[in-house]
Amino acid sequence: MKQIFVYGNREKYKNYAEALTFCGAMGIFTENLDFARYCDGLLLTGGADVDPALYGAANLGSMGIDRKRDEAEISLIRTFSESGRPILGICRGLQIINVALGGDLVQDIPTAPAHRWEESSGDKAHGVTAEKDSFLYPLYGERFAVNSAHHQAVKTPGEGLSVAAMAEDGVIEALENRERNIYATQWHPERMAFRKARPDTVDGRYIFEFFLSKC
């Protein structure tokens, strides 16, 4: 059984744990980075905003900053990337990958109301367009619908990262570096799959299955 390292607590990230289990993998949820050496891949989950100081910016709207987590995940990205083990970033995970590789973020996108989670309505849903040479195109085609729960986004992609998909308003929705086995989505496939499947989006399970096929 493939083992996937996830920084954090299993109960807090139970949707991710469930998605991995349904796909026949085991999530190793811990803040002890020593366990990463035994894992086949790295899953970077959603969460609060990345510290803008890490990409040389003043705080212009970033919230819930956890510098310890930021630094731990950047270290993990470098470790897994150097060893060639696959990385999947989801939402904040995409953003921390981008920062780790020298990119920066828009701290509050102008179209945030169409993208961010709200207590009254939960995740939003919107369309994206995948690049024809991206990892997403064989999974879903060129245009498809995804969920959305963010107010920040990639501004400049980090070194070696290419845009895999964009929203209709120009927000970058997915990144990849195939040579380094790095894949990331701004949306939440774990909330679009299995018991969390939605009628208004594509099935998120295919992203997990693709990632695990690389591990």
Short mmCIF file of C-alpha atoms in Angstrom, two decimals:
data_model
loop_
_atom_site.label_atom_id
_atom_site.label_comp_id
_atom_site.label_asym_id
_atom_site.label_seq_id
_atom_site.Cartn_x
_atom_site.Cartn_y
_atom_site.Cartn_z
CA MET A 1 0.00 0.00 0.00
CA LYS A 2 1.33 3.41 -0.97
CA GLN A 3 2.02 5.77 1.92
CA ILE A 4 1.43 9.49 1.45
CA PHE A 5 2.85 12.08 3.85
CA VAL A 6 0.48 14.81 5.01
CA TYR A 7 1.64 17.51 7.42
CA GLY A 8 -0.96 17.84 10.16
CA ASN A 9 -3.64 16.01 12.12
CA ARG A 10 -5.73 13.25 10.54
CA GLU A 11 -8.95 14.39 12.22
CA LYS A 12 -8.52 17.93 10.91
CA TYR A 13 -7.90 16.66 7.39
CA LYS A 14 -10.29 13.70 7.39
CA ASN A 15 -11.64 14.48 3.90
CA TYR A 16 -8.13 13.98 2.51
CA ALA A 17 -7.66 10.82 4.58
CA GLU A 18 -10.92 9.41 3.27
CA ALA A 19 -10.03 10.18 -0.35
CA LEU A 20 -6.66 8.44 0.00
CA THR A 21 -8.27 5.43 1.69
CA PHE A 22 -10.91 5.09 -1.03
CA CYS A 23 -8.09 5.06 -3.58
CA GLY A 24 -6.24 2.30 -1.72
CA ALA A 25 -3.49 4.43 -0.18
CA MET A 26 -2.56 5.27 3.40
CA GLY A 27 -2.16 8.83 4.61
CA ILE A 28 0.61 9.39 7.16
CA PHE A 29 -0.67 12.44 9.07
CA THR A 30 1.93 13.94 11.39
CA GLU A 31 4.04 17.02 12.07
CA ASN A 32 7.10 14.80 12.54
CA LEU A 33 9.02 15.29 9.31
CA ASP A 34 11.16 12.23 9.96
CA PHE A 35 8.27 10.03 8.77
CA ALA A 36 8.46 11.65 5.32
CA ARG A 37 11.54 9.62 4.40
CA TYR A 38 9.43 6.44 4.31
CA CYS A 39 6.59 7.85 2.20
CA ASP A 40 5.95 7.46 -1.51
CA GLY A 41 4.42 10.89 -2.10
CA LEU A 42 3.54 14.22 -0.49
CA LEU A 43 0.03 15.68 -0.24
CA LEU A 44 -0.19 19.37 0.68
CA THR A 45 -3.63 20.26 1.99
CA GLY A 46 -5.75 23.39 2.10
CA GLY A 47 -5.72 25.80 5.02
CA ALA A 48 -4.90 29.36 6.01
CA ASP A 49 -2.83 31.86 4.05
CA VAL A 50 0.92 31.59 3.47
CA ASP A 51 3.08 34.22 5.19
CA PRO A 52 3.65 36.91 2.52
CA ALA A 53 7.08 37.63 4.01
CA LEU A 54 8.18 34.36 2.41
CA TYR A 55 7.73 35.91 -1.02
CA GLY A 56 9.00 39.34 -0.04
CA ALA A 57 5.66 41.11 0.40
CA ALA A 58 3.98 43.08 3.15
CA ASN A 59 0.81 41.63 4.62
CA LEU A 60 -2.01 43.09 2.53
CA GLY A 61 -4.80 40.75 3.52
CA SER A 62 -3.27 37.39 4.47
CA MET A 63 -4.97 35.71 7.43
CA GLY A 64 -4.39 32.82 9.81
CA ILE A 65 -0.65 32.69 9.14
CA ASP A 66 1.19 29.69 10.60
CA ARG A 67 4.89 30.23 9.93
CA LYS A 68 5.85 26.88 11.43
CA ARG A 69 3.62 25.08 8.95
CA ASP A 70 4.85 27.23 6.06
CA GLU A 71 8.48 26.41 6.79
CA ALA A 72 7.79 22.72 7.38
CA GLU A 73 5.92 22.34 4.10
CA ILE A 74 8.55 24.25 2.14
CA SER A 75 11.16 21.87 3.57
CA LEU A 76 9.00 18.90 2.55
CA ILE A 77 8.53 20.25 -0.97
CA ARG A 78 12.28 20.52 -1.41
CA THR A 79 12.90 17.06 0.07
CA PHE A 80 10.35 15.27 -2.10
CA SER A 81 11.23 17.25 -5.21
CA GLU A 82 14.93 16.48 -4.86
CA SER A 83 14.19 12.78 -4.49
CA GLY A 84 11.74 12.72 -7.42
CA ARG A 85 8.82 11.57 -5.30
CA PRO A 86 5.47 12.99 -6.48
CA ILE A 87 3.80 16.00 -4.86
CA LEU A 88 0.12 16.94 -5.01
CA GLY A 89 -0.89 20.39 -3.78
CA ILE A 90 -4.50 21.35 -3.08
CA CYS A 91 -5.65 24.97 -2.61
CA ARG A 92 -3.16 26.34 -0.05
CA GLY A 93 -0.98 23.42 -1.15
CA LEU A 94 -0.74 24.91 -4.64
CA GLN A 95 0.14 28.27 -3.13
CA ILE A 96 2.90 26.97 -0.83
CA ILE A 97 4.41 25.02 -3.76
CA ASN A 98 4.47 28.21 -5.77
CA VAL A 99 6.13 30.16 -2.96
CA ALA A 100 8.65 27.38 -2.28
CA LEU A 101 9.74 27.57 -5.92
CA GLY A 102 10.17 31.34 -5.91
CA GLY A 103 6.74 32.48 -7.06
CA ASP A 104 4.39 34.93 -5.39
CA LEU A 105 0.68 35.35 -4.65
CA VAL A 106 -2.16 37.81 -5.04
CA GLN A 107 -3.27 38.24 -1.43
CA ASP A 108 -6.89 39.11 -2.18
CA ILE A 109 -8.02 38.55 -5.76
CA PRO A 110 -10.43 41.15 -7.20
CA THR A 111 -12.96 38.41 -8.01
CA ALA A 112 -12.75 36.77 -4.57
CA PRO A 113 -16.56 36.65 -4.04
CA ALA A 114 -16.81 34.19 -6.95
CA HIS A 115 -14.08 31.95 -5.49
CA ARG A 116 -14.15 31.98 -1.69
CA TRP A 117 -15.94 29.67 0.71
CA GLU A 118 -18.79 31.23 2.68
CA GLU A 119 -20.49 29.83 5.75
CA SER A 120 -23.95 30.34 4.29
CA SER A 121 -23.27 28.58 0.98
CA GLY A 122 -20.04 26.59 1.38
CA ASP A 123 -17.79 26.06 -1.65
CA LYS A 124 -18.50 27.99 -4.83
CA ALA A 125 -18.43 26.31 -8.25
CA HIS A 126 -17.10 27.72 -11.52
CA GLY A 127 -15.62 26.67 -14.82
CA VAL A 128 -11.95 26.26 -15.68
CA THR A 129 -10.06 25.72 -18.93
CA ALA A 130 -7.22 23.20 -18.97
CA GLU A 131 -4.17 23.49 -21.20
CA LYS A 132 -4.20 20.74 -23.81
CA ASP A 133 -0.73 19.55 -22.80
CA SER A 134 -1.54 19.54 -19.06
CA PHE A 135 -2.05 16.59 -16.73
CA LEU A 136 -5.70 17.64 -16.40
CA TYR A 137 -6.71 17.46 -20.05
CA PRO A 138 -6.69 13.63 -20.29
CA LEU A 139 -8.71 13.47 -17.05
CA TYR A 140 -11.44 16.01 -17.79
CA GLY A 141 -11.02 17.54 -21.23
CA GLU A 142 -10.57 21.21 -22.00
CA ARG A 143 -13.43 22.83 -20.06
CA PHE A 144 -15.02 21.58 -16.86
CA ALA A 145 -16.47 22.74 -13.54
CA VAL A 146 -14.75 22.63 -10.15
CA ASN A 147 -15.45 23.77 -6.60
CA SER A 148 -13.77 26.84 -5.12
CA ALA A 149 -12.85 28.01 -1.60
CA HIS A 150 -10.07 30.60 -1.77
CA HIS A 151 -9.44 34.33 -1.82
CA GLN A 152 -5.76 34.22 -2.81
CA ALA A 153 -4.15 32.96 -6.00
CA VAL A 154 -0.87 32.56 -7.86
CA LYS A 155 0.49 35.81 -9.24
CA THR A 156 3.78 34.72 -10.83
CA PRO A 157 4.43 30.96 -11.18
CA GLY A 158 7.54 29.69 -9.44
CA GLU A 159 10.59 28.32 -11.21
CA GLY A 160 9.78 25.40 -13.47
CA LEU A 161 6.03 25.57 -12.90
CA SER A 162 3.65 25.88 -15.83
CA VAL A 163 -0.01 26.83 -15.77
CA ALA A 164 -2.23 23.77 -16.23
CA ALA A 165 -5.64 25.47 -15.93
CA MET A 166 -7.22 28.89 -15.52
CA ALA A 167 -10.62 30.19 -14.45
CA GLU A 168 -12.71 32.33 -16.76
CA ASP A 169 -11.63 35.47 -14.87
CA GLY A 170 -7.94 34.74 -15.41
CA VAL A 171 -7.18 33.24 -11.99
CA ILE A 172 -4.58 30.47 -12.20
CA GLU A 173 -6.31 27.27 -11.09
CA ALA A 174 -3.65 24.58 -11.55
CA LEU A 175 0.12 24.26 -11.86
CA GLU A 176 2.49 21.45 -12.77
CA ASN A 177 6.08 20.47 -13.34
CA ARG A 178 6.05 17.03 -14.90
CA GLU A 179 9.82 16.57 -14.81
CA ARG A 180 9.77 17.02 -11.03
CA ASN A 181 6.44 15.20 -10.51
CA ILE A 182 4.70 18.26 -9.05
CA TYR A 183 0.96 18.73 -9.60
CA ALA A 184 -1.38 21.20 -7.93
CA THR A 185 -4.97 22.44 -8.11
CA GLN A 186 -6.52 25.52 -6.58
CA TRP A 187 -9.77 23.61 -6.12
CA HIS A 188 -10.53 20.83 -3.62
CA PRO A 189 -10.86 17.41 -5.33
CA GLU A 190 -11.31 15.72 -1.94
CA ARG A 191 -14.63 17.60 -1.66
CA MET A 192 -15.64 16.55 -5.17
CA ALA A 193 -15.22 12.79 -4.78
CA PHE A 194 -16.66 9.68 -3.16
CA ARG A 195 -19.14 10.64 -0.42
CA LYS A 196 -18.40 14.33 -1.14
CA ALA A 197 -19.15 14.06 -4.87
CA ARG A 198 -21.08 17.03 -6.30
CA PRO A 199 -23.54 17.11 -9.22
CA ASP A 200 -22.24 20.52 -10.35
CA THR A 201 -18.53 19.58 -10.71
CA VAL A 202 -16.39 16.85 -12.20
CA ASP A 203 -15.31 13.87 -10.09
CA GLY A 204 -12.27 14.72 -7.98
CA ARG A 205 -11.25 11.08 -7.57
CA TYR A 206 -9.40 11.14 -10.90
CA ILE A 207 -6.86 13.62 -9.56
CA PHE A 208 -6.09 11.39 -6.58
CA GLU A 209 -5.86 8.32 -8.82
CA PHE A 210 -3.52 10.18 -11.20
CA PHE A 211 -1.30 11.31 -8.31
CA LEU A 212 -1.14 7.84 -6.79
CA SER A 213 -0.30 6.32 -10.19
CA LYS A 214 2.85 8.45 -10.13
CA CYS A 215 3.87 7.34 -6.63
#
